[in-house]
CSV table of C-alpha atoms and ligand atoms in Angstrom, one decimal:
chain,number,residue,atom,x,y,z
B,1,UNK,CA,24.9,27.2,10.2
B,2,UNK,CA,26.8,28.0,6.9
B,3,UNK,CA,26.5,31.5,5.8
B,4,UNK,CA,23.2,32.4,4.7
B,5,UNK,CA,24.6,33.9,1.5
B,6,UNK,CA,25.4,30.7,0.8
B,7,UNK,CA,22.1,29.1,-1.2
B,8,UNK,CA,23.1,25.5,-0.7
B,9,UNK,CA,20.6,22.8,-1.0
B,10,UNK,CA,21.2,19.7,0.6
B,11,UNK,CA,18.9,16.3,-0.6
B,12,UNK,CA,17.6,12.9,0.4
B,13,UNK,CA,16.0,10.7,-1.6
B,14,UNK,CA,14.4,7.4,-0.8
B,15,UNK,CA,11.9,4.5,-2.1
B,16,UNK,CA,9.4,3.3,-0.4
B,17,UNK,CA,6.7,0.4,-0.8
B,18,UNK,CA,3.4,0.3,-0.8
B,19,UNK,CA,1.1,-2.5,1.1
B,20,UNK,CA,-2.1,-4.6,1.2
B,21,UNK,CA,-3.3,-5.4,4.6
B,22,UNK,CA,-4.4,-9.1,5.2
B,23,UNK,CA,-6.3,-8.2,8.4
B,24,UNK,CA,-7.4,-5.4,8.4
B,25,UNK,CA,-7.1,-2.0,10.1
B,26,UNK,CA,-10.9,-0.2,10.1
B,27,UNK,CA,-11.7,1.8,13.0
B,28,UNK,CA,-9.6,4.4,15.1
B,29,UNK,CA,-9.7,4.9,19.0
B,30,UNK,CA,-8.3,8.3,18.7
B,31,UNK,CA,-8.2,10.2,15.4
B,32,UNK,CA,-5.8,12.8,15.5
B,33,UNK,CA,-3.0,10.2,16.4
B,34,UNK,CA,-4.2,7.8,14.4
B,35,UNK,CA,-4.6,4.8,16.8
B,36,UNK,CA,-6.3,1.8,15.4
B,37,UNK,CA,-9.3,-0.3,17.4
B,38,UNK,CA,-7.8,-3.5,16.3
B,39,UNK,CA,-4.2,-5.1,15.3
B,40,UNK,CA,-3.7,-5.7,11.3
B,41,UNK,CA,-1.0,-7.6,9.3
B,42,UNK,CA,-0.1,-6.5,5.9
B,43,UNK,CA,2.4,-7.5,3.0
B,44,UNK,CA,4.2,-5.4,1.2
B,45,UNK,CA,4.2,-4.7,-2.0
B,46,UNK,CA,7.2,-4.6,-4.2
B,47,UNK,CA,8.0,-1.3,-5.1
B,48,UNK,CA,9.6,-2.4,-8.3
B,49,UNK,CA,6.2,-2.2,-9.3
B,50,UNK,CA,4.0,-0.6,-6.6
B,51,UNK,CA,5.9,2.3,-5.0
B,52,UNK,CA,7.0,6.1,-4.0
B,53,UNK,CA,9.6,8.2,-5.0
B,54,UNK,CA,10.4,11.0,-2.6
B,55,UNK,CA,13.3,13.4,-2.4
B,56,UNK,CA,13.2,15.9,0.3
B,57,UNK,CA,15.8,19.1,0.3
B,58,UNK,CA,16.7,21.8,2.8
B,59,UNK,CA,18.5,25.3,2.2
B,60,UNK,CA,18.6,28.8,3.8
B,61,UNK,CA,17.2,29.7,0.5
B,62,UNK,CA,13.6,28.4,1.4
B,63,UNK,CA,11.0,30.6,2.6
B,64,UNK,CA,8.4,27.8,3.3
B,65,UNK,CA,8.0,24.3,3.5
B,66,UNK,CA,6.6,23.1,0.0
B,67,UNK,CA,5.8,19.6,-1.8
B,68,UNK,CA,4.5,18.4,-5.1
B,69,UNK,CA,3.1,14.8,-5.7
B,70,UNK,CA,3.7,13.6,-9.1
B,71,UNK,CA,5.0,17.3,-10.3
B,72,UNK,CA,1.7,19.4,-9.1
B,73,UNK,CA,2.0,21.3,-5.9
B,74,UNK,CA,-0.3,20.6,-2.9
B,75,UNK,CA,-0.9,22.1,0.4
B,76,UNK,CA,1.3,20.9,3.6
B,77,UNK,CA,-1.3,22.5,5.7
B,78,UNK,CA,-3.5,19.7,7.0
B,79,UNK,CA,-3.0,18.2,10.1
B,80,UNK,CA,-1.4,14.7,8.8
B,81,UNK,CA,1.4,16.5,7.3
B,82,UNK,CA,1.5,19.1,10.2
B,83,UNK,CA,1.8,16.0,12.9
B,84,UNK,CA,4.4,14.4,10.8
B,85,UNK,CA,6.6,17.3,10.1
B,86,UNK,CA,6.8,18.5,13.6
B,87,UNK,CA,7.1,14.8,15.0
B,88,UNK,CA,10.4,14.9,12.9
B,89,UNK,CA,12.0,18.1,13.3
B,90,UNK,CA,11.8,17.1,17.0
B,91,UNK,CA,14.2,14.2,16.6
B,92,UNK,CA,16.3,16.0,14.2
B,93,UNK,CA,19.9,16.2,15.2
B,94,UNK,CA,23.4,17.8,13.9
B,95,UNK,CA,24.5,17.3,10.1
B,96,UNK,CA,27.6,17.9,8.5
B,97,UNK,CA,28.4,17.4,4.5
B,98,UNK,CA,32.2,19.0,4.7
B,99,UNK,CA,32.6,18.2,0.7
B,100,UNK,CA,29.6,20.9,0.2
B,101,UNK,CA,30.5,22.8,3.6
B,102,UNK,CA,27.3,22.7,5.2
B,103,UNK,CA,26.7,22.3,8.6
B,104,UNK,CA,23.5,22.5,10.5
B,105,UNK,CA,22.9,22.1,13.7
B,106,UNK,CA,19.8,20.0,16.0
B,107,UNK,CA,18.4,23.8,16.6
B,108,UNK,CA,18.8,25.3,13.0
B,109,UNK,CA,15.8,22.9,11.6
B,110,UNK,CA,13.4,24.7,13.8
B,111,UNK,CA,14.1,27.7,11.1
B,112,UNK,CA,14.9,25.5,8.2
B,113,UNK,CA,12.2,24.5,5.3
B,114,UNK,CA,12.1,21.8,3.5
B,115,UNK,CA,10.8,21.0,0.1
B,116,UNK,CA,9.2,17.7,-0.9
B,117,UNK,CA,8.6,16.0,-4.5
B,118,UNK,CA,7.0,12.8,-4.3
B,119,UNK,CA,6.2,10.5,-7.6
B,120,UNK,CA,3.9,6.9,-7.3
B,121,UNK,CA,4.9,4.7,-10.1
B,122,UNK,CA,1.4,3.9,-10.3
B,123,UNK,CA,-1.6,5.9,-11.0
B,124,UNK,CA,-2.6,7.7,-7.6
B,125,UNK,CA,-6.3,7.8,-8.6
B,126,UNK,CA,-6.5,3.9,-9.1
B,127,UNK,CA,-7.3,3.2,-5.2
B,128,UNK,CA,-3.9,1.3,-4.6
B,129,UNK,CA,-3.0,2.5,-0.8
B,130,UNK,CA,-0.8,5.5,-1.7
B,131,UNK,CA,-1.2,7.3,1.0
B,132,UNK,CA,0.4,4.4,2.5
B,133,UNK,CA,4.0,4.7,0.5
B,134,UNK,CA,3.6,8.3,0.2
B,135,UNK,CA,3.6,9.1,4.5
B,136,UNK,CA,6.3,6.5,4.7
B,137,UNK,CA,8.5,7.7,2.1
B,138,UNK,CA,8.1,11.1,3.6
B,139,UNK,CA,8.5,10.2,7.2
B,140,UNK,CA,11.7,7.9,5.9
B,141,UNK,CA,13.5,10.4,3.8
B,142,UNK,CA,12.9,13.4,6.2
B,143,UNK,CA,14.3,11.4,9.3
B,144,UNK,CA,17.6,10.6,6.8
B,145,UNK,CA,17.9,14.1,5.7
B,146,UNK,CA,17.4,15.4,9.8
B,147,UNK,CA,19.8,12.7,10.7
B,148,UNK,CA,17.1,11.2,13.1
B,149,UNK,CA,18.5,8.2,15.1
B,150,UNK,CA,15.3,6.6,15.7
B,151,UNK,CA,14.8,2.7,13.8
B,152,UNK,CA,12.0,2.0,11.5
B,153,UNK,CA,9.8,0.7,14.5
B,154,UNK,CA,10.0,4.6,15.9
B,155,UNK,CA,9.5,6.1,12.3
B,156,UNK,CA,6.5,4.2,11.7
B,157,UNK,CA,4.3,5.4,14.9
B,158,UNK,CA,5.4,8.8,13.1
B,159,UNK,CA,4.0,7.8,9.7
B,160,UNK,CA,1.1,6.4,11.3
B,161,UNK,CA,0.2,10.1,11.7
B,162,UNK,CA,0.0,10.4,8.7
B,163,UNK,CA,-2.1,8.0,7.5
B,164,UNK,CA,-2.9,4.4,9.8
B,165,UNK,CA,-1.6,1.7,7.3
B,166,UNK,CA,1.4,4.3,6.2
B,167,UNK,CA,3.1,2.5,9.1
B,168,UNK,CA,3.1,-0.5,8.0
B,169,UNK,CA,5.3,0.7,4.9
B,170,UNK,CA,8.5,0.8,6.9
B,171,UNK,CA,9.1,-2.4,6.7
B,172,UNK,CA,9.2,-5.1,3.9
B,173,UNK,CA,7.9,-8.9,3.9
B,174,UNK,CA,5.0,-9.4,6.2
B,175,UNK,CA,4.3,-6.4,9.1
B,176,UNK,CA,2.3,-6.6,12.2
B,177,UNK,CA,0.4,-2.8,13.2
B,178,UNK,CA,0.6,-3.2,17.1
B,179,UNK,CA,-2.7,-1.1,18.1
B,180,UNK,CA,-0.6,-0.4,21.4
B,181,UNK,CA,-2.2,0.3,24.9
B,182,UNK,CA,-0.7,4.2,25.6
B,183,UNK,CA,-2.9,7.2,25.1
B,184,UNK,CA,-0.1,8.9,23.5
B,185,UNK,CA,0.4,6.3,20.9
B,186,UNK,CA,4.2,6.0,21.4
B,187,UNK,CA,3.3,1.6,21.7
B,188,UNK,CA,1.6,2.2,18.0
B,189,UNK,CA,4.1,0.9,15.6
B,190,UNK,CA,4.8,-1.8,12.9
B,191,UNK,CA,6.9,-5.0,13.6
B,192,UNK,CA,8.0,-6.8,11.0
B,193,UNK,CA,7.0,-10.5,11.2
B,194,UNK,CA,9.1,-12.1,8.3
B,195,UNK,CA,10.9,-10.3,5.9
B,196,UNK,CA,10.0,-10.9,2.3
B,197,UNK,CA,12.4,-13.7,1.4
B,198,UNK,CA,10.7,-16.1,4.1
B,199,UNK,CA,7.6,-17.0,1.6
B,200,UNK,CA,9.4,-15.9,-1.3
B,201,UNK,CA,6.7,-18.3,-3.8
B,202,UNK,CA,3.7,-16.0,-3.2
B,203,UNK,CA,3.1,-14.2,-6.4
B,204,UNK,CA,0.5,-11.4,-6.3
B,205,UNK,CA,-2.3,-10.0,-9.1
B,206,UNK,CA,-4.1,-6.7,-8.9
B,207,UNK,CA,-6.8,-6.5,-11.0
B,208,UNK,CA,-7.4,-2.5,-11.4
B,209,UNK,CA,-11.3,-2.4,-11.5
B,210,UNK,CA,-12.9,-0.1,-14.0
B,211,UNK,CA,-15.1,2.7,-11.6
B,212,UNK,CA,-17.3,5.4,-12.3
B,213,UNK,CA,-18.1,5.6,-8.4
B,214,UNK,CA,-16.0,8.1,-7.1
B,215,UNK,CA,-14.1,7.7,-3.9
B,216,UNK,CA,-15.1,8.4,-0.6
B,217,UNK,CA,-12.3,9.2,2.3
B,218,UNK,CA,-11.9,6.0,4.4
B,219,UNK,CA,-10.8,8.5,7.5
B,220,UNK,CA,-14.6,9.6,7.3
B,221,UNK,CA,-15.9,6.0,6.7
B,222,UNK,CA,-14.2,4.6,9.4
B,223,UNK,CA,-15.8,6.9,11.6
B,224,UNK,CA,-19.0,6.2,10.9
B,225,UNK,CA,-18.7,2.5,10.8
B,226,UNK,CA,-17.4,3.1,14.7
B,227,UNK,CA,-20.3,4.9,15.3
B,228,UNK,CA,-22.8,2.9,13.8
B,229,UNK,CA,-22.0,-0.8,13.5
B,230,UNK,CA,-22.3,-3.2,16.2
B,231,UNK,CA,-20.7,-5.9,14.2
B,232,UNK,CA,-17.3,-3.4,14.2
B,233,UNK,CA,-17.3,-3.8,18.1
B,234,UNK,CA,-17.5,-7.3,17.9
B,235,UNK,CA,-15.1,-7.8,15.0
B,236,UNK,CA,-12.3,-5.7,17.4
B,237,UNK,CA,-12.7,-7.8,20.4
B,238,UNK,CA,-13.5,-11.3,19.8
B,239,UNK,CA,-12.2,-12.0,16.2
B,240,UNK,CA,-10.0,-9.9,14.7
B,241,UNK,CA,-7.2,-10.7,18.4
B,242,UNK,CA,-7.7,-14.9,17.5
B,243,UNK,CA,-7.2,-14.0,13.9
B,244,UNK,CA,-4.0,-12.4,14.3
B,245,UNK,CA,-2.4,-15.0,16.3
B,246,UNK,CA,-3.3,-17.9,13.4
B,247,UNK,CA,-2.4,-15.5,11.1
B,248,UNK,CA,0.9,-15.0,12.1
B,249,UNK,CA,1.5,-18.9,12.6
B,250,UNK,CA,0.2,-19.5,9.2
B,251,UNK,CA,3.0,-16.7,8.1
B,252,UNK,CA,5.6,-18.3,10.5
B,253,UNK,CA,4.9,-22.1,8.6
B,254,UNK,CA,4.1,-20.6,5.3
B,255,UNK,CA,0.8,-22.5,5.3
B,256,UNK,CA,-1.5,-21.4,2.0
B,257,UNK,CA,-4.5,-23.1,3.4
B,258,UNK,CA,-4.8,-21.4,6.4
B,259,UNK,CA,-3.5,-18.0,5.1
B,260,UNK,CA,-6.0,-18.2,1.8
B,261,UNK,CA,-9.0,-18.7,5.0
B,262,UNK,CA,-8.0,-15.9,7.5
B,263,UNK,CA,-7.4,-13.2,4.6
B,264,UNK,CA,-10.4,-13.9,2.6
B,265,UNK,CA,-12.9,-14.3,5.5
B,266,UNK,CA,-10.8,-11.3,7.1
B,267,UNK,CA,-11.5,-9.2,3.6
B,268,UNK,CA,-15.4,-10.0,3.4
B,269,UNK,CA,-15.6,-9.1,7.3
B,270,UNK,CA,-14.1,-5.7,6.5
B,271,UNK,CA,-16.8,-5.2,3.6
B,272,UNK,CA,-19.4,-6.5,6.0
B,273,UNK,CA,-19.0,-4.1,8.5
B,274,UNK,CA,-18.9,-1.3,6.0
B,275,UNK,CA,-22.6,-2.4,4.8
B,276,UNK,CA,-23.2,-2.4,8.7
B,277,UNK,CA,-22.1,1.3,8.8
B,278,UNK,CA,-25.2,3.6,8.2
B,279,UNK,CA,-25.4,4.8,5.9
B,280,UNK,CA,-24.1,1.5,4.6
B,281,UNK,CA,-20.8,2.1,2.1
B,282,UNK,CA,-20.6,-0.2,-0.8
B,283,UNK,CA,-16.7,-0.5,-1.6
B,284,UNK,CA,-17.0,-3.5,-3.8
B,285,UNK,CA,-18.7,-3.4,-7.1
B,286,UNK,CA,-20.3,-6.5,-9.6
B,287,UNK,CA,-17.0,-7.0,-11.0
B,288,UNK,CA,-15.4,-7.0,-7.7
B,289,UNK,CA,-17.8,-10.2,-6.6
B,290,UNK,CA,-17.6,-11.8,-10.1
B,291,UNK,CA,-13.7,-11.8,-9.3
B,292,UNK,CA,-14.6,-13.6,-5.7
B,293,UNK,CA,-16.4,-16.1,-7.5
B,294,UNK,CA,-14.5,-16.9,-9.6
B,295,UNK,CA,-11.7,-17.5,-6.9
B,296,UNK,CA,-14.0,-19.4,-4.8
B,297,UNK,CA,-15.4,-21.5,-7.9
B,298,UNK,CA,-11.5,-22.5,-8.4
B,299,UNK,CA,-10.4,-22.8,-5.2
B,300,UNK,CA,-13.1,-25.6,-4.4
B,301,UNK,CA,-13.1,-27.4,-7.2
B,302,UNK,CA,-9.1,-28.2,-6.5
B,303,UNK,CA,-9.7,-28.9,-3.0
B,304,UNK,CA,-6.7,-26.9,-1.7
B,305,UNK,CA,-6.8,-23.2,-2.1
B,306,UNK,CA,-4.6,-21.7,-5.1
B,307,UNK,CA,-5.1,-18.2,-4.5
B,308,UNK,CA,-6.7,-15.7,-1.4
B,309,UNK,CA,-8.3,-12.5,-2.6
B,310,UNK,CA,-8.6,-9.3,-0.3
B,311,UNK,CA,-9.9,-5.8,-1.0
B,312,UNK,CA,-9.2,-2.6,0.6
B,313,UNK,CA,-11.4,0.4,0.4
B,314,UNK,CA,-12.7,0.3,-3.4
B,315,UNK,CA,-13.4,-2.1,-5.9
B,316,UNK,CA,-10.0,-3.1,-6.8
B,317,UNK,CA,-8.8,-7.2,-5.7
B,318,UNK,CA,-5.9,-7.9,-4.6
B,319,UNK,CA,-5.1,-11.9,-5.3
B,320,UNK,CA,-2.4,-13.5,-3.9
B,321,UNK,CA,-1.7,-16.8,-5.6
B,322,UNK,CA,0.3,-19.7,-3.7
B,323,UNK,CA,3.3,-19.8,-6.7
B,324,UNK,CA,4.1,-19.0,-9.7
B,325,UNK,CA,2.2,-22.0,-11.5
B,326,UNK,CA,-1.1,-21.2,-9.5
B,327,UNK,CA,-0.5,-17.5,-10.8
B,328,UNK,CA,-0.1,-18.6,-14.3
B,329,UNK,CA,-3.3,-20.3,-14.1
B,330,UNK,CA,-5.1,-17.4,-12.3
B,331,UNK,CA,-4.1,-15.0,-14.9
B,332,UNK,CA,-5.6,-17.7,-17.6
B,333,UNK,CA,-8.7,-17.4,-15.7
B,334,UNK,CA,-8.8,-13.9,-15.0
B,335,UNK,CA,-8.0,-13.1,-18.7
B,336,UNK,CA,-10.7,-15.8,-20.2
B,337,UNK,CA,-13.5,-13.4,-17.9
B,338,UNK,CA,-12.2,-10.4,-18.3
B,339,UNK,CA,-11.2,-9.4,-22.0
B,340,UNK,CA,-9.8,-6.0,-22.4
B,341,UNK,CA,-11.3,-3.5,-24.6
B,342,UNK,CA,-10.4,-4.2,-28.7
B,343,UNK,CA,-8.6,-1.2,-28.5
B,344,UNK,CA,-6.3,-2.1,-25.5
B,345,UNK,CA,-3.3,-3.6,-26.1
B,346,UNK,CA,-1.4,-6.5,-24.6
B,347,UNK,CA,1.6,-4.4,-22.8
B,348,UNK,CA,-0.6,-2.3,-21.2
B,349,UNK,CA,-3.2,-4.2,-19.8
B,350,UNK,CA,-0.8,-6.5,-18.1
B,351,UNK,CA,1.8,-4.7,-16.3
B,352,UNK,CA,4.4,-4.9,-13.7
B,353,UNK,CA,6.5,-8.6,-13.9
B,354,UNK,CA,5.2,-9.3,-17.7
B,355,UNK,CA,7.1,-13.0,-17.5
B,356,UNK,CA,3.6,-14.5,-16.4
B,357,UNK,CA,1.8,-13.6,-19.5
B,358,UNK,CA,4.9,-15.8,-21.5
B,359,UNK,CA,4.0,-18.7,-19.0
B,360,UNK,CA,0.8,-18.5,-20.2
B,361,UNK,CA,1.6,-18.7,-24.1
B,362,UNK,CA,-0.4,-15.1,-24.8
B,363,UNK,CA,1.4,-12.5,-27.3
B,364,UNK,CA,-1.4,-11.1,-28.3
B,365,UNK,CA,-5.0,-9.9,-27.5
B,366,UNK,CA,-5.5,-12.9,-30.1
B,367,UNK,CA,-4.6,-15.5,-27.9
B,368,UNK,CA,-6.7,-14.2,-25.1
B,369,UNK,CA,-10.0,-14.3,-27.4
B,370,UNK,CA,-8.7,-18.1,-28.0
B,371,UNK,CA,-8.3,-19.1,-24.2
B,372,UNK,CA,-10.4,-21.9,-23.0
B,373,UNK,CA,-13.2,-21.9,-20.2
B,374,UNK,CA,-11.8,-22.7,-16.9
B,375,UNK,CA,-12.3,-26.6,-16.5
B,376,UNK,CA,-14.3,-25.8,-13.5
B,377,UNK,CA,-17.2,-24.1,-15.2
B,378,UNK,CA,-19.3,-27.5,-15.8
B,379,UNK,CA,-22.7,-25.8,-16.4
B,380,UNK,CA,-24.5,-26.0,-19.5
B,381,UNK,CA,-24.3,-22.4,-19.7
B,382,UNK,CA,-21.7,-21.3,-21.2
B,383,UNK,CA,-18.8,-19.2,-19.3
B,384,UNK,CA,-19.3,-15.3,-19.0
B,385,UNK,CA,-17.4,-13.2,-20.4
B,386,UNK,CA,-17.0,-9.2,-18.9
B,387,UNK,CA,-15.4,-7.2,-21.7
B,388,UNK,CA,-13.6,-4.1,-20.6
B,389,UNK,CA,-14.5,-4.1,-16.9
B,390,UNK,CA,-11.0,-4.4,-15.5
B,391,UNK,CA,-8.8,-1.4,-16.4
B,392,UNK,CA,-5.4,-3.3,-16.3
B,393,UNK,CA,-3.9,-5.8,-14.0
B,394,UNK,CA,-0.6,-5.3,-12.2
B,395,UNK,CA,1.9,-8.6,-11.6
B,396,UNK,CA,3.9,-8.8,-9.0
B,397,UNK,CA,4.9,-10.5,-5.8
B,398,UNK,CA,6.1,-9.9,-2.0
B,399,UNK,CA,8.6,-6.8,-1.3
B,400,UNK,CA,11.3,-5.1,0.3
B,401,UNK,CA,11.1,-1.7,3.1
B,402,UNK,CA,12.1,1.7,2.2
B,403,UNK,CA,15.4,2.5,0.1
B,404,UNK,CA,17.7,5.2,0.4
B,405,UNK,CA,18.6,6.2,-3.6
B,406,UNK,CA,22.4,7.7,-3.7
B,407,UNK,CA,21.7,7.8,-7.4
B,408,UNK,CA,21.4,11.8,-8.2
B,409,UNK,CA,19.9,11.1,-11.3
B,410,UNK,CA,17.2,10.1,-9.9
B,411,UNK,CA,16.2,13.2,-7.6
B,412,UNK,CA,13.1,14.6,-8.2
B,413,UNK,CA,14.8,18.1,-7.2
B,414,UNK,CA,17.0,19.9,-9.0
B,415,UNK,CA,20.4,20.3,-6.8
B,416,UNK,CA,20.7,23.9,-7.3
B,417,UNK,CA,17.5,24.9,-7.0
B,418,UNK,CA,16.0,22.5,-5.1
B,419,UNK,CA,12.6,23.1,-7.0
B,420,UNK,CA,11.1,20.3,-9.2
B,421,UNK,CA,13.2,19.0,-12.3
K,501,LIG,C1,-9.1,-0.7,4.1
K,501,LIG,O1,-4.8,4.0,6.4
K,501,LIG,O2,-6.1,4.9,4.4
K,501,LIG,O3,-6.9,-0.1,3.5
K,501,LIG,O4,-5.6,6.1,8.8
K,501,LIG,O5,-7.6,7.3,8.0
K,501,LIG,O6,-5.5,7.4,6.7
K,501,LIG,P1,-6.4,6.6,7.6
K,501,LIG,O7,-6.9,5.3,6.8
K,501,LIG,P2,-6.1,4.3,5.8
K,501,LIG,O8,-7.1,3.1,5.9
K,501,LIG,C2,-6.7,1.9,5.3
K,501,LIG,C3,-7.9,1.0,5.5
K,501,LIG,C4,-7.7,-0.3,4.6
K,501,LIG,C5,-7.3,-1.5,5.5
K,501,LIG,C6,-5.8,-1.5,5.8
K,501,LIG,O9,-4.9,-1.0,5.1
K,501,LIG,O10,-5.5,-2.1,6.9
């Protein structure tokens, strides 16, 4: 190792995505490895909108190993951040960076500590999966920094430690979570199934749910719902293993139809067998069902489905819309139900790719007061209207896997000190 004298810092930083499982993973067969009862298939998300920022540093000058997540520090104690730490120091091999003079060698990390800034550029609280970015970006940027030679497929039974659908993160486009067979998990991994140019027309809405409730761990959840629900069981053996297989098929052809089916019957499964679970967990909220009917209402009356809705572990949707025109209308509809407050304005309830809201004619919160009802609402009754219920909606579309960022402007460490900037 250099001299210790020397208080060189040496940094990684990489980008990672987040994602939104399809079918999905609820229910472990061992907990502290984090090995799933079923096979799931996510997309990810991309992190032009929807991602994590990690930079990771080492130097003799560190005493401990530290992080902060969006500039506040937090504890690297627990045992997800233990597993994942030691799992990569172990595959950590010799680095050299002659401009700075550093050289460390595959036994100096065993004495070495490492600091870790991490930064979502989306609000952590709003339920969005980012544990999921945040155990891949750190899994990603530490193996880079440790010079691990191990490919995406071996990082992501790492980050899987960290938290289950974190593996899937390691990979952009659509990813498979292989449940595996082996006790010790090493048959756990993501595998990318296309990458995200394949079905490059999918454009994706999240519609950020307004919530008082606050949110429960879905480690603990899942737990019970193994415990307690027969329908789980079920679920894991007979249809979740024939869902997969159509699933990827619909993938493979890019077939809406079939895609729009799986996910949404896939989604309402998942919420199912949490009101199975006793005590039964209620995820979903009455905006979260007003949003599925007003899918379903839509869907039906075109006869070919426009848009698939899923929802993960709180009451946020996640609608995936079969192109760009079917998103346009979609947002029309969504908008026409779901006013924002008066005192909201336009740029920030719609964010992410703002280009849709120009399809749609809308400069203004003026123009979404004026917005038609949905042709499809036929009753005499006129359309409802849910004022202030959705938070903010996010636009955006199918993504690409984790990012090394040579950039050191954009290091969330300083160089010299390797403490936050
Ligand atoms: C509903 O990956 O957050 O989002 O493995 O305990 O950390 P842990 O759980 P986590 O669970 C995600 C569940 C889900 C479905 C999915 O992403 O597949």
């Amino acid at each position: 190792m250099a001299d210790e004298s020397q208080k060189w810092v040496l940094m990684v930083t990489a980008q990672t995505p987040t994602n939104i499982a399809v079918i999905k993973y609820w229910g472990k067969r061992d907990e502290n490895l984090i090995l799933a009862i079923n096979d799931s298939i996510s997309v990810t998300l991309d992190p032009a909108h929807l991602c994590t920022t990690t930079t990771v540093a080492v130097s003799p000058a560190f005493n401990q190993d530290r992080m902060w997540l969006n500039g506040k520090e937090i504890s690297l104690s627990g045992g997800r951040y233990q597993n994942c730490l030691r799992e990569i120091r172990a595959r950590a091999n010799d680095v050299e960076d002659e401009k700075k003079g550093i050289k460390i060698t595959k036994k100096d990390w065993e004495n070495l500590h490492v600091h870790v800034a991490s930064y979502n550029n989306f609000p952590t609280a709003a339920g969005l999966a980012s544990s999921a970015a945040g155990f891949a970006c750190l899994v990603y940027s530490l193996a880079k920094l440790m010079n691990v030679q191990e490919d995406n497929g071996r990082l992501s039974a790492i980050a899987r430690q960290g938290s289950g659908s974190a593996c899937r993160s390691l990979y952009g486009g659509f990813v498979k979570w292989v449940m595996g067979k082996e006790e010790n998990g090493s048959d756990s991994i993501a595998v990318p199934l296309v990458d995200e140019k394949h079905w490059d027309e999918l454009v994706i809405i999240i519609a950020v749910v307004c919530s008082r409730q606050k949110e429960t761990s879905s480690t603990s959840v899942m737990r019970e719902t193994v415990e307690t629900s027969a329908l789980i069981e079920h679920r894991a053996k007979e249809v979740v293993p024939k869902r997969i297989i159509q699933m990827e098929e619909a993938i493979q052809k890019c077939d809406f139809a079939t895609f729009t089916h799986l996910t949404c019957a896939d989604s309402n499964q998942f919420h199912a067998a949490c009101l199975d679970t006793s005590p039964p967990i209620f995820y979903m909220n009455d905006t979260s069902h007003r949003i599925i009917s007003c899918v379903e209402k839509w869907n039906r009356s075109e006869g070919t489905p426009q848009v698939a809705y899923t929802f993960d572990a709180g009451p946020n949707a996640v609608l995936i819309a079969r192109n760009r025109t079917s998103a346009a209308l979609l947002l029309q509809r969504l908008l026409f139900h779901f006013p924002p407050n008066s005192e909201t304005d336009l740029n920030s309830y719609v964010i992410g790719d703002k280009s849709l809201i120009e399809d749609i004619g809308i400069q203004d919160i003026k123009d979404i007061e004026a917005l038609p009802p949905p042709p499809e609402i036929k009753d005499k009754v006129p359309a409802q209207k849910y004022k202030g219920e959705i938070s903010y909606f996010i636009c955006t579309r199918p993504g690409r896997g984790p990012v090394l960022i040579s950039d050191d402007n954009q290091a969330l460490l300083h160089p010299d000190t390797g403490l936050p900037k």
